[in-house]
Short mmCIF file of C-alpha atoms in Angstrom, two decimals:
data_model
loop_
_atom_site.label_atom_id
_atom_site.label_comp_id
_atom_site.label_asym_id
_atom_site.label_seq_id
_atom_site.Cartn_x
_atom_site.Cartn_y
_atom_site.Cartn_z
CA MET A 1 37.64 -5.15 -30.36
CA ASN A 2 36.73 -4.60 -34.00
CA THR A 3 33.31 -6.08 -34.63
CA GLU A 4 32.70 -4.50 -38.03
CA ALA A 5 31.45 -6.89 -40.69
CA GLN A 6 29.82 -6.45 -44.02
CA PRO A 7 26.24 -7.67 -44.46
CA GLN A 8 26.05 -11.06 -46.09
CA ASN A 9 23.88 -12.06 -49.00
CA SER A 10 22.37 -15.03 -47.17
CA ALA A 11 18.79 -14.67 -46.00
CA ALA A 12 18.26 -13.64 -42.42
CA PRO A 13 17.22 -16.46 -40.07
CA ARG A 14 13.66 -16.47 -38.84
CA ALA A 15 13.03 -15.32 -35.29
CA GLU A 16 11.70 -18.76 -34.31
CA ASP A 17 14.79 -20.58 -35.63
CA LEU A 18 17.47 -21.83 -33.24
CA VAL A 19 21.04 -21.50 -34.48
CA GLU A 20 24.13 -23.09 -32.99
CA LEU A 21 26.83 -20.50 -32.26
CA GLU A 22 30.34 -20.56 -30.87
CA ILE A 23 30.67 -17.64 -28.49
CA GLY A 24 33.65 -15.33 -28.70
CA PRO A 25 34.81 -12.47 -26.46
CA VAL A 26 32.68 -10.09 -24.43
CA ALA A 27 31.71 -6.73 -25.89
CA HIS A 28 30.64 -3.54 -24.19
CA GLY A 29 26.90 -3.61 -23.57
CA GLY A 30 26.25 -6.93 -21.83
CA HIS A 31 26.68 -9.37 -24.68
CA CYS A 32 29.31 -11.55 -26.31
CA VAL A 33 30.41 -11.63 -29.94
CA ALA A 34 29.74 -14.59 -32.22
CA ARG A 35 29.78 -14.90 -36.01
CA LEU A 36 27.42 -16.56 -38.44
CA ASP A 37 28.52 -16.79 -42.06
CA GLY A 38 30.91 -13.91 -41.41
CA ARG A 39 28.32 -11.64 -39.87
CA VAL A 40 28.71 -10.37 -36.29
CA VAL A 41 26.05 -11.57 -33.85
CA PHE A 42 25.76 -9.97 -30.44
CA VAL A 43 24.58 -12.69 -28.06
CA ARG A 44 23.13 -12.12 -24.61
CA HIS A 45 22.95 -14.69 -21.81
CA ALA A 46 26.10 -16.43 -23.06
CA LEU A 47 29.74 -16.59 -21.97
CA PRO A 48 33.02 -16.62 -23.94
CA GLY A 49 34.01 -20.08 -25.12
CA GLU A 50 30.53 -21.58 -24.93
CA ARG A 51 28.57 -23.34 -27.65
CA VAL A 52 24.92 -22.42 -27.45
CA LEU A 53 21.64 -22.60 -29.27
CA ALA A 54 20.49 -19.04 -29.82
CA ARG A 55 17.25 -17.42 -30.94
CA PHE A 56 17.55 -14.25 -32.98
CA THR A 57 15.91 -11.09 -31.64
CA ASP A 58 17.07 -8.66 -34.34
CA GLN A 59 18.12 -10.06 -37.71
CA GLY A 60 17.33 -7.67 -40.53
CA GLU A 61 18.88 -8.78 -43.81
CA LYS A 62 20.52 -5.37 -44.35
CA SER A 63 21.76 -5.02 -40.76
CA LYS A 64 25.51 -4.86 -40.18
CA PHE A 65 25.06 -7.17 -37.22
CA TRP A 66 22.38 -9.33 -35.64
CA ARG A 67 21.27 -9.84 -32.05
CA ALA A 68 20.36 -13.10 -30.36
CA ASP A 69 19.65 -14.65 -26.97
CA ALA A 70 21.29 -17.90 -25.91
CA VAL A 71 18.38 -20.15 -24.91
CA SER A 72 20.19 -23.47 -24.50
CA VAL A 73 23.81 -24.25 -23.63
CA ILE A 74 25.60 -27.11 -25.37
CA GLU A 75 29.06 -26.55 -23.86
CA PRO A 76 28.99 -24.32 -20.76
CA SER A 77 31.73 -22.06 -19.44
CA ALA A 78 33.24 -22.75 -16.04
CA ASP A 79 31.88 -19.33 -15.02
CA ARG A 80 28.28 -20.28 -15.75
CA VAL A 81 26.05 -20.69 -12.70
CA ARG A 82 22.36 -21.20 -12.11
CA ALA A 83 20.73 -17.84 -12.89
CA ALA A 84 20.30 -15.75 -9.76
CA TRP A 85 17.39 -13.92 -11.39
CA PRO A 86 15.65 -16.16 -13.95
CA ALA A 87 13.12 -13.43 -14.81
CA ALA A 88 16.01 -11.48 -16.36
CA GLY A 89 16.97 -14.37 -18.66
CA PRO A 90 16.11 -14.85 -22.36
CA ASP A 91 12.89 -13.05 -23.29
CA GLY A 92 12.81 -11.61 -19.78
CA VAL A 93 13.24 -8.18 -18.26
CA GLY A 94 16.28 -6.04 -18.88
CA GLY A 95 18.57 -5.15 -16.01
CA GLY A 96 19.99 -8.53 -14.96
CA GLU A 97 21.77 -9.77 -18.05
CA LEU A 98 24.72 -11.32 -16.17
CA SER A 99 22.79 -13.25 -13.52
CA HIS A 100 23.95 -16.50 -15.15
CA VAL A 101 27.61 -15.62 -14.49
CA SER A 102 29.55 -16.26 -11.27
CA LEU A 103 30.48 -13.11 -9.36
CA ALA A 104 34.16 -13.67 -10.15
CA GLY A 105 33.22 -14.17 -13.79
CA GLN A 106 31.16 -10.98 -13.82
CA ARG A 107 34.09 -8.96 -12.52
CA ALA A 108 36.48 -10.56 -15.00
CA TRP A 109 33.93 -9.74 -17.75
CA LYS A 110 33.84 -6.08 -16.67
CA SER A 111 37.60 -5.88 -16.30
CA SER A 112 38.03 -7.01 -19.89
CA VAL A 113 35.52 -4.43 -21.10
CA VAL A 114 37.27 -1.56 -19.30
CA GLU A 115 40.67 -2.71 -20.57
CA GLU A 116 39.38 -3.02 -24.13
CA GLN A 117 37.81 0.44 -24.12
CA LEU A 118 40.97 2.03 -22.74
CA SER A 119 43.04 0.30 -25.40
CA ARG A 120 40.73 0.99 -28.33
CA LEU A 121 39.63 4.54 -27.52
CA ALA A 122 42.48 5.95 -25.41
CA GLY A 123 45.42 3.95 -26.73
CA LEU A 124 46.32 2.76 -23.21
CA ASP A 125 47.26 -0.75 -22.16
CA ARG A 126 46.22 -1.00 -18.54
CA LYS A 127 45.32 -4.02 -16.45
CA VAL A 128 42.14 -3.38 -14.50
CA THR A 129 40.77 -5.27 -11.53
CA VAL A 130 37.09 -4.74 -10.78
CA GLU A 131 36.62 -4.62 -7.01
CA ALA A 132 33.61 -5.91 -5.12
CA ALA A 133 31.65 -3.57 -2.89
CA PRO A 134 31.54 -4.52 0.81
CA GLY A 135 28.95 -7.18 1.54
CA ASP A 136 28.23 -8.19 -2.05
CA ASP A 137 30.04 -11.53 -1.95
CA GLU A 138 28.21 -12.48 1.23
CA ALA A 139 24.87 -11.54 -0.38
CA GLY A 140 25.64 -13.41 -3.61
CA GLY A 141 25.51 -10.16 -5.61
CA LEU A 142 21.87 -9.58 -4.66
CA GLY A 143 20.09 -7.14 -2.35
CA TRP A 144 22.10 -4.03 -3.22
CA ARG A 145 19.63 -1.63 -4.87
CA THR A 146 18.22 1.03 -2.55
CA ARG A 147 16.11 2.38 -5.41
CA PHE A 148 14.31 0.63 -8.24
CA ASP A 149 11.77 1.58 -10.89
CA LEU A 150 8.78 -0.35 -12.20
CA ILE A 151 6.07 0.25 -14.77
CA VAL A 152 2.52 -1.07 -14.68
CA ASP A 153 1.12 -3.22 -17.50
CA ASP A 154 -2.40 -3.09 -18.93
CA LYS A 155 -3.61 -5.53 -16.25
CA GLY A 156 -2.40 -3.39 -13.35
CA ARG A 157 0.70 -5.49 -12.60
CA ALA A 158 4.04 -3.89 -11.75
CA GLY A 159 6.99 -5.05 -13.81
CA MET A 160 9.84 -4.05 -16.08
CA ARG A 161 10.26 -3.77 -19.82
CA GLY A 162 11.99 -6.46 -21.80
CA PHE A 163 15.42 -5.73 -23.25
CA ARG A 164 15.09 -3.37 -26.25
CA SER A 165 11.33 -3.76 -25.99
CA HIS A 166 8.23 -1.83 -24.96
CA ASP A 167 6.62 -5.02 -23.64
CA ILE A 168 6.14 -5.04 -19.85
CA LYS A 169 7.02 -8.24 -18.03
CA PRO A 170 5.17 -8.46 -14.67
CA LEU A 171 7.27 -9.29 -11.62
CA LYS A 172 6.58 -10.80 -8.21
CA THR A 173 9.76 -9.50 -6.58
CA MET A 174 13.05 -7.73 -7.35
CA PRO A 175 16.09 -9.79 -6.25
CA LEU A 176 18.53 -6.91 -6.71
CA ALA A 177 16.62 -4.73 -4.24
CA SER A 178 17.82 -4.27 -0.68
CA ALA A 179 15.89 -5.83 2.17
CA ALA A 180 14.63 -2.38 3.18
CA ALA A 181 13.44 -1.68 -0.38
CA LEU A 182 11.58 -5.00 -0.52
CA GLU A 183 10.01 -4.32 2.88
CA LEU A 184 8.83 -0.94 1.62
CA ALA A 185 7.48 -2.57 -1.54
CA ALA A 186 5.57 -5.13 0.55
CA GLU A 187 4.18 -2.41 2.81
CA HIS A 188 2.81 -0.58 -0.24
CA ARG A 189 1.67 -3.83 -1.90
CA ILE A 190 3.73 -3.03 -5.00
CA PHE A 191 3.52 -6.53 -6.50
CA ASP A 192 -0.18 -7.14 -5.74
CA GLY A 193 -1.33 -6.06 -9.21
CA ASN A 194 -3.83 -3.30 -8.45
CA TRP A 195 -2.21 -0.29 -10.09
CA GLU A 196 -3.39 2.06 -12.80
CA PRO A 197 -2.11 0.80 -16.17
CA GLY A 198 0.88 2.76 -17.39
CA ALA A 199 1.76 4.12 -13.94
CA GLN A 200 5.45 4.61 -13.14
CA LEU A 201 6.49 3.37 -9.69
CA GLU A 202 9.72 4.10 -7.85
CA ILE A 203 10.70 2.55 -4.54
CA VAL A 204 13.28 4.56 -2.55
CA ALA A 205 14.69 3.04 0.66
CA PRO A 206 17.77 4.79 2.10
CA ALA A 207 20.66 2.54 3.10
CA ASN A 208 20.81 4.10 6.57
CA GLY A 209 17.39 2.71 7.49
CA SER A 210 15.61 6.06 7.57
CA GLN A 211 12.07 6.42 6.23
CA GLY A 212 11.66 5.58 2.56
CA VAL A 213 9.28 6.84 -0.09
CA VAL A 214 7.25 5.20 -2.85
CA LEU A 215 6.57 7.43 -5.84
CA ILE A 216 3.77 7.02 -8.37
CA ASN A 217 4.27 9.06 -11.52
CA GLY A 218 6.84 11.15 -9.67
CA GLU A 219 4.61 11.99 -6.68
CA PRO A 220 4.51 10.33 -3.25
CA GLU A 221 2.15 7.37 -3.21
CA ARG A 222 -0.70 7.27 -0.71
CA LYS A 223 -3.38 4.59 -0.75
CA GLY A 224 -2.56 3.71 -4.36
CA GLN A 225 -2.81 7.28 -5.63
CA ALA A 226 -0.45 10.19 -6.15
CA ASP A 227 -0.33 12.41 -3.05
CA VAL A 228 -0.08 16.00 -4.30
CA ARG A 229 -0.41 17.61 -0.87
CA PRO A 230 2.33 20.24 -0.31
CA ASN A 231 3.43 18.55 2.92
CA ALA A 232 3.71 15.04 1.42
CA LYS A 233 7.14 13.49 2.01
CA ARG A 234 9.29 14.00 -1.09
CA ASN A 235 12.80 13.81 0.36
CA VAL A 236 14.82 11.07 1.97
CA SER A 237 17.81 11.18 4.31
CA GLU A 238 21.06 9.51 3.25
CA THR A 239 24.25 9.01 5.26
CA VAL A 240 27.83 8.94 3.96
CA VAL A 241 30.97 8.34 6.04
CA VAL A 242 34.23 9.83 4.72
CA ASP A 243 37.51 10.10 6.66
CA GLY A 244 35.60 8.75 9.64
CA VAL A 245 33.14 11.66 9.59
CA GLU A 246 29.43 10.99 9.11
CA HIS A 247 27.62 13.37 6.73
CA THR A 248 23.84 13.46 6.40
CA TYR A 249 22.20 14.47 3.12
CA GLN A 250 18.65 15.42 2.26
CA VAL A 251 17.92 14.20 -1.26
CA ALA A 252 14.81 14.42 -3.43
CA ALA A 253 13.25 10.98 -3.68
CA LYS A 254 12.92 11.39 -7.45
CA GLY A 255 16.37 12.94 -7.77
CA PHE A 256 19.67 11.23 -8.55
CA TRP A 257 21.51 9.24 -5.89
CA GLN A 258 23.83 6.27 -6.21
CA VAL A 259 21.64 3.16 -6.04
CA HIS A 260 24.07 0.65 -4.51
CA ARG A 261 23.84 0.69 -0.74
CA GLU A 262 27.65 1.05 -0.40
CA ALA A 263 28.31 3.29 -3.40
CA PRO A 264 28.05 6.77 -1.85
CA THR A 265 30.60 6.11 0.90
CA LEU A 266 32.86 3.97 -1.31
CA LEU A 267 32.98 6.52 -4.13
CA ALA A 268 33.28 9.60 -1.92
CA GLN A 269 36.18 8.11 0.04
CA THR A 270 37.92 7.00 -3.17
CA VAL A 271 37.53 10.43 -4.76
CA LEU A 272 39.03 12.20 -1.73
CA ASP A 273 41.86 9.68 -1.49
CA MET A 274 42.74 10.12 -5.17
CA SER A 275 42.62 13.88 -4.79
CA ARG A 276 45.25 13.70 -2.07
CA GLY A 277 47.36 11.05 -3.79
CA ASP A 278 50.16 9.60 -1.69
CA GLY A 279 50.57 12.82 0.25
CA GLU A 280 51.17 14.95 -2.86
CA LEU A 281 48.30 17.28 -2.00
CA ASP A 282 47.06 18.50 1.35
CA LEU A 283 43.40 19.34 0.86
CA GLU A 284 43.35 21.82 3.73
CA ASP A 285 42.94 25.32 2.25
CA ALA A 286 42.63 23.80 -1.25
CA THR A 287 40.27 24.97 -4.01
CA VAL A 288 38.08 22.19 -5.40
CA VAL A 289 35.72 22.43 -8.38
CA ASP A 290 33.00 19.76 -8.38
CA LEU A 291 31.35 19.32 -11.80
CA PHE A 292 28.06 17.48 -12.37
CA SER A 293 27.86 17.70 -8.59
CA GLY A 294 24.28 16.51 -8.04
CA ALA A 295 23.06 16.81 -4.47
CA GLY A 296 26.60 17.34 -3.21
CA LEU A 297 27.79 13.78 -2.61
CA PHE A 298 31.43 14.84 -3.13
CA SER A 299 31.08 18.56 -2.35
CA VAL A 300 30.12 17.97 1.29
CA PRO A 301 33.17 15.89 2.33
CA PHE A 302 35.41 18.17 0.28
CA ALA A 303 33.99 21.22 2.08
CA HIS A 304 34.81 19.52 5.36
CA ALA A 305 38.32 18.61 4.16
CA VAL A 306 39.36 22.02 2.77
CA GLY A 307 38.40 23.85 5.94
CA GLU A 308 37.23 27.43 6.37
CA VAL A 309 40.03 28.94 4.28
CA GLY A 310 39.56 26.52 1.38
CA ARG A 311 36.90 26.70 -1.28
CA VAL A 312 34.49 24.30 -2.99
CA ILE A 313 32.71 25.37 -6.17
CA SER A 314 29.93 23.03 -7.31
CA ILE A 315 28.28 23.14 -10.72
CA GLU A 316 25.16 21.14 -11.59
CA GLY A 317 22.56 21.47 -14.34
CA ASP A 318 19.56 20.12 -12.44
CA GLU A 319 17.81 22.79 -10.37
CA ARG A 320 16.28 20.29 -7.95
CA ALA A 321 19.69 18.73 -7.26
CA CYS A 322 21.14 22.20 -6.70
CA ARG A 323 18.45 22.95 -4.12
CA ASP A 324 19.42 19.75 -2.33
CA ALA A 325 23.11 20.63 -2.58
CA ARG A 326 22.58 24.09 -1.09
CA ARG A 327 20.70 22.54 1.81
CA ASN A 328 23.38 19.90 2.32
CA LEU A 329 26.16 22.52 2.18
CA HIS A 330 24.34 25.07 4.32
CA SER A 331 26.80 24.77 7.22
CA PHE A 332 29.84 25.24 4.94
CA PRO A 333 30.22 28.93 3.95
CA GLN A 334 33.34 27.96 1.98
CA ALA A 335 31.11 26.09 -0.54
CA GLU A 336 29.06 27.61 -3.34
CA VAL A 337 26.64 26.02 -5.78
CA HIS A 338 26.06 27.15 -9.37
CA VAL A 339 23.14 25.89 -11.40
CA GLY A 340 23.42 25.57 -15.17
CA ASP A 341 24.82 23.51 -17.99
CA VAL A 342 28.36 22.63 -16.95
CA ALA A 343 29.95 23.56 -20.28
CA LYS A 344 28.14 26.91 -20.33
CA VAL A 345 28.94 27.78 -16.71
CA LEU A 346 32.61 26.95 -17.29
CA ALA A 347 32.59 29.07 -20.43
CA ASP A 348 30.73 32.03 -18.93
CA GLY A 349 31.67 31.76 -15.26
CA ASP A 350 34.19 33.57 -13.10
CA HIS A 351 37.37 31.81 -14.08
CA GLY A 352 39.22 33.90 -11.54
CA ALA A 353 37.48 31.92 -8.83
CA MET A 354 38.17 28.55 -10.45
CA ALA A 355 41.45 29.09 -12.31
CA GLY A 356 44.32 27.27 -10.74
CA ALA A 357 42.02 24.94 -8.84
CA ASP A 358 43.93 22.28 -6.96
CA VAL A 359 41.40 19.59 -7.82
CA VAL A 360 38.57 19.23 -10.32
CA VAL A 361 36.12 16.41 -9.66
CA MET A 362 33.70 15.35 -12.37
CA ASP A 363 30.89 12.80 -12.35
CA PRO A 364 29.24 13.27 -15.75
CA PRO A 365 26.21 11.39 -17.09
CA ARG A 366 26.63 8.17 -19.05
CA ALA A 367 27.54 10.00 -22.26
CA GLY A 368 30.64 11.43 -20.58
CA ALA A 369 31.91 14.98 -20.20
CA GLY A 370 32.83 15.52 -23.85
CA LYS A 371 35.57 17.50 -25.54
CA VAL A 372 34.18 20.96 -24.78
CA VAL A 373 34.00 20.33 -21.03
CA VAL A 374 37.41 18.61 -20.98
CA GLU A 375 38.98 21.59 -22.72
CA ALA A 376 37.35 23.96 -20.24
CA VAL A 377 38.62 21.89 -17.32
CA ALA A 378 42.15 21.81 -18.71
CA ALA A 379 42.01 25.60 -19.12
CA LEU A 380 41.61 25.87 -15.33
CA GLU A 381 45.01 24.14 -15.03
CA PRO A 382 44.16 21.98 -12.01
CA GLN A 383 46.91 19.84 -10.54
CA ARG A 384 44.62 16.82 -10.40
CA VAL A 385 41.37 15.76 -12.06
CA VAL A 386 39.33 12.95 -10.52
CA TYR A 387 36.83 11.51 -12.99
CA VAL A 388 33.96 9.26 -11.87
CA ALA A 389 32.47 7.30 -14.77
CA CYS A 390 29.59 4.88 -15.17
CA ASP A 391 30.50 4.10 -18.80
CA PRO A 392 34.02 2.90 -19.68
CA ALA A 393 33.74 3.95 -23.33
CA ALA A 394 32.86 7.54 -22.42
CA LEU A 395 35.67 7.54 -19.84
CA ALA A 396 38.21 6.30 -22.38
CA ARG A 397 37.20 8.94 -24.94
CA ASP A 398 37.54 11.70 -22.36
CA ILE A 399 40.90 10.35 -21.13
CA LYS A 400 42.15 10.71 -24.68
CA TYR A 401 40.95 14.32 -24.80
CA PHE A 402 42.77 15.01 -21.54
CA ALA A 403 45.93 13.37 -22.87
CA GLU A 404 45.90 15.73 -25.85
CA LEU A 405 45.85 18.60 -23.36
CA GLY A 406 48.74 17.39 -21.24
CA TYR A 407 47.10 15.19 -18.60
CA GLU A 408 48.24 11.64 -17.93
CA LEU A 409 46.18 8.80 -16.47
CA GLY A 410 47.39 7.99 -12.99
CA ASP A 411 45.48 5.75 -10.63
CA LEU A 412 42.39 3.92 -11.91
CA ARG A 413 39.97 1.90 -9.81
CA ALA A 414 36.90 0.03 -10.97
CA PHE A 415 34.03 -1.07 -8.75
CA ASP A 416 31.31 -3.63 -9.27
CA LEU A 417 28.48 -1.38 -8.08
CA PHE A 418 25.91 -3.05 -10.37
CA PRO A 419 26.17 -6.82 -9.80
CA MET A 420 24.21 -9.02 -12.20
CA THR A 421 24.41 -6.31 -14.87
CA HIS A 422 27.14 -5.32 -17.32
CA HIS A 423 27.57 -1.87 -15.76
CA VAL A 424 30.77 -0.90 -13.95
CA GLU A 425 31.82 2.26 -12.12
CA CYS A 426 35.33 3.65 -12.55
CA VAL A 427 37.27 6.38 -10.75
CA ALA A 428 40.26 7.73 -12.67
CA LEU A 429 42.96 10.18 -11.66
CA LEU A 430 44.38 12.50 -14.31
CA VAL A 431 47.53 14.43 -13.45
CA LYS A 432 49.05 17.35 -15.32
CA ALA A 433 52.22 16.07 -16.97
#
């Protein structure tokens, strides 16, 4: 979607003014596109086809585009529902910008975004269906976060920042949090309003029901203060079931782990299934390279699948995550963990060990892998690359880089692992042509 527009000569509307807008298509980032006197306006809390009254939140006269929040709906979309999280509505906290959209509408929204990014950035026309995670329909798209972060305002109240704002909006609950996470928050009186101003709080409640942790400024919380004792609990136990086998992980509470209660198992199973294809590849004895491997979410089931003769080589830039991965892979001598920037390790590493890998798995940060990493992966000449992406634009850019190096997009699945938000998780298979 081309949203470029030249700035107009008309004066910018005042922030307090309400302007009637006709809402156009969705755009990547959680908003829809409208136009006012030829200028693009990105509108949150709206839906395609609606007529709304909107209040501008960013309307500089020299800006190429403006931003606005829909505060009143004149003609609603059939996909509009009563907001599941009103505190994330106009002038509210960030992180729930689609709570006014039906679950089916949210998935259609995300499907269109993935399709548009693939078309615009990778030159591919591909229909995409965003799949629900198990249990989300029954829960109304709520109660899925096993981890959530809060910040304390100047009155000691825990809350979240407003969208594109430093202002902290105090909260009384967190509807996206799992029941276990909310129980942990209640136990530690998170929403009682007695915290040190500016404190960062993180609630971590594993999906398997094992003991959770509350962190304050990155340290375990104890009686409202940071617990710096060496023996304070800093890890949690997570469980993932792949190919019917249960794997247990020890993960740093302040480290990275998929936040949706079903995401680890769903993604790990999908990645292994795509690696095998429809019987094209038997993973037993295979060599697998796992890039941006974190605490070993994918490395562990791969190590089990390749067997004692196979090999798993994991590369991760975060030292803490690598410590977790080594612990989680301790019983698999066929697995090895390398710490360092992925691009640098690929450039400087032992390509003899990785060259000709059967599978390369990559789960890069939101910005994507980038051209340098893609070129290094292609140089290994793997049969199959399985790419896990939390940003469809970054995925599409990297798919194009792979295409230039002889890899075609095969299977592509998209999962709604962030209901009530615009985020979507994709798993893509790239096969050497």
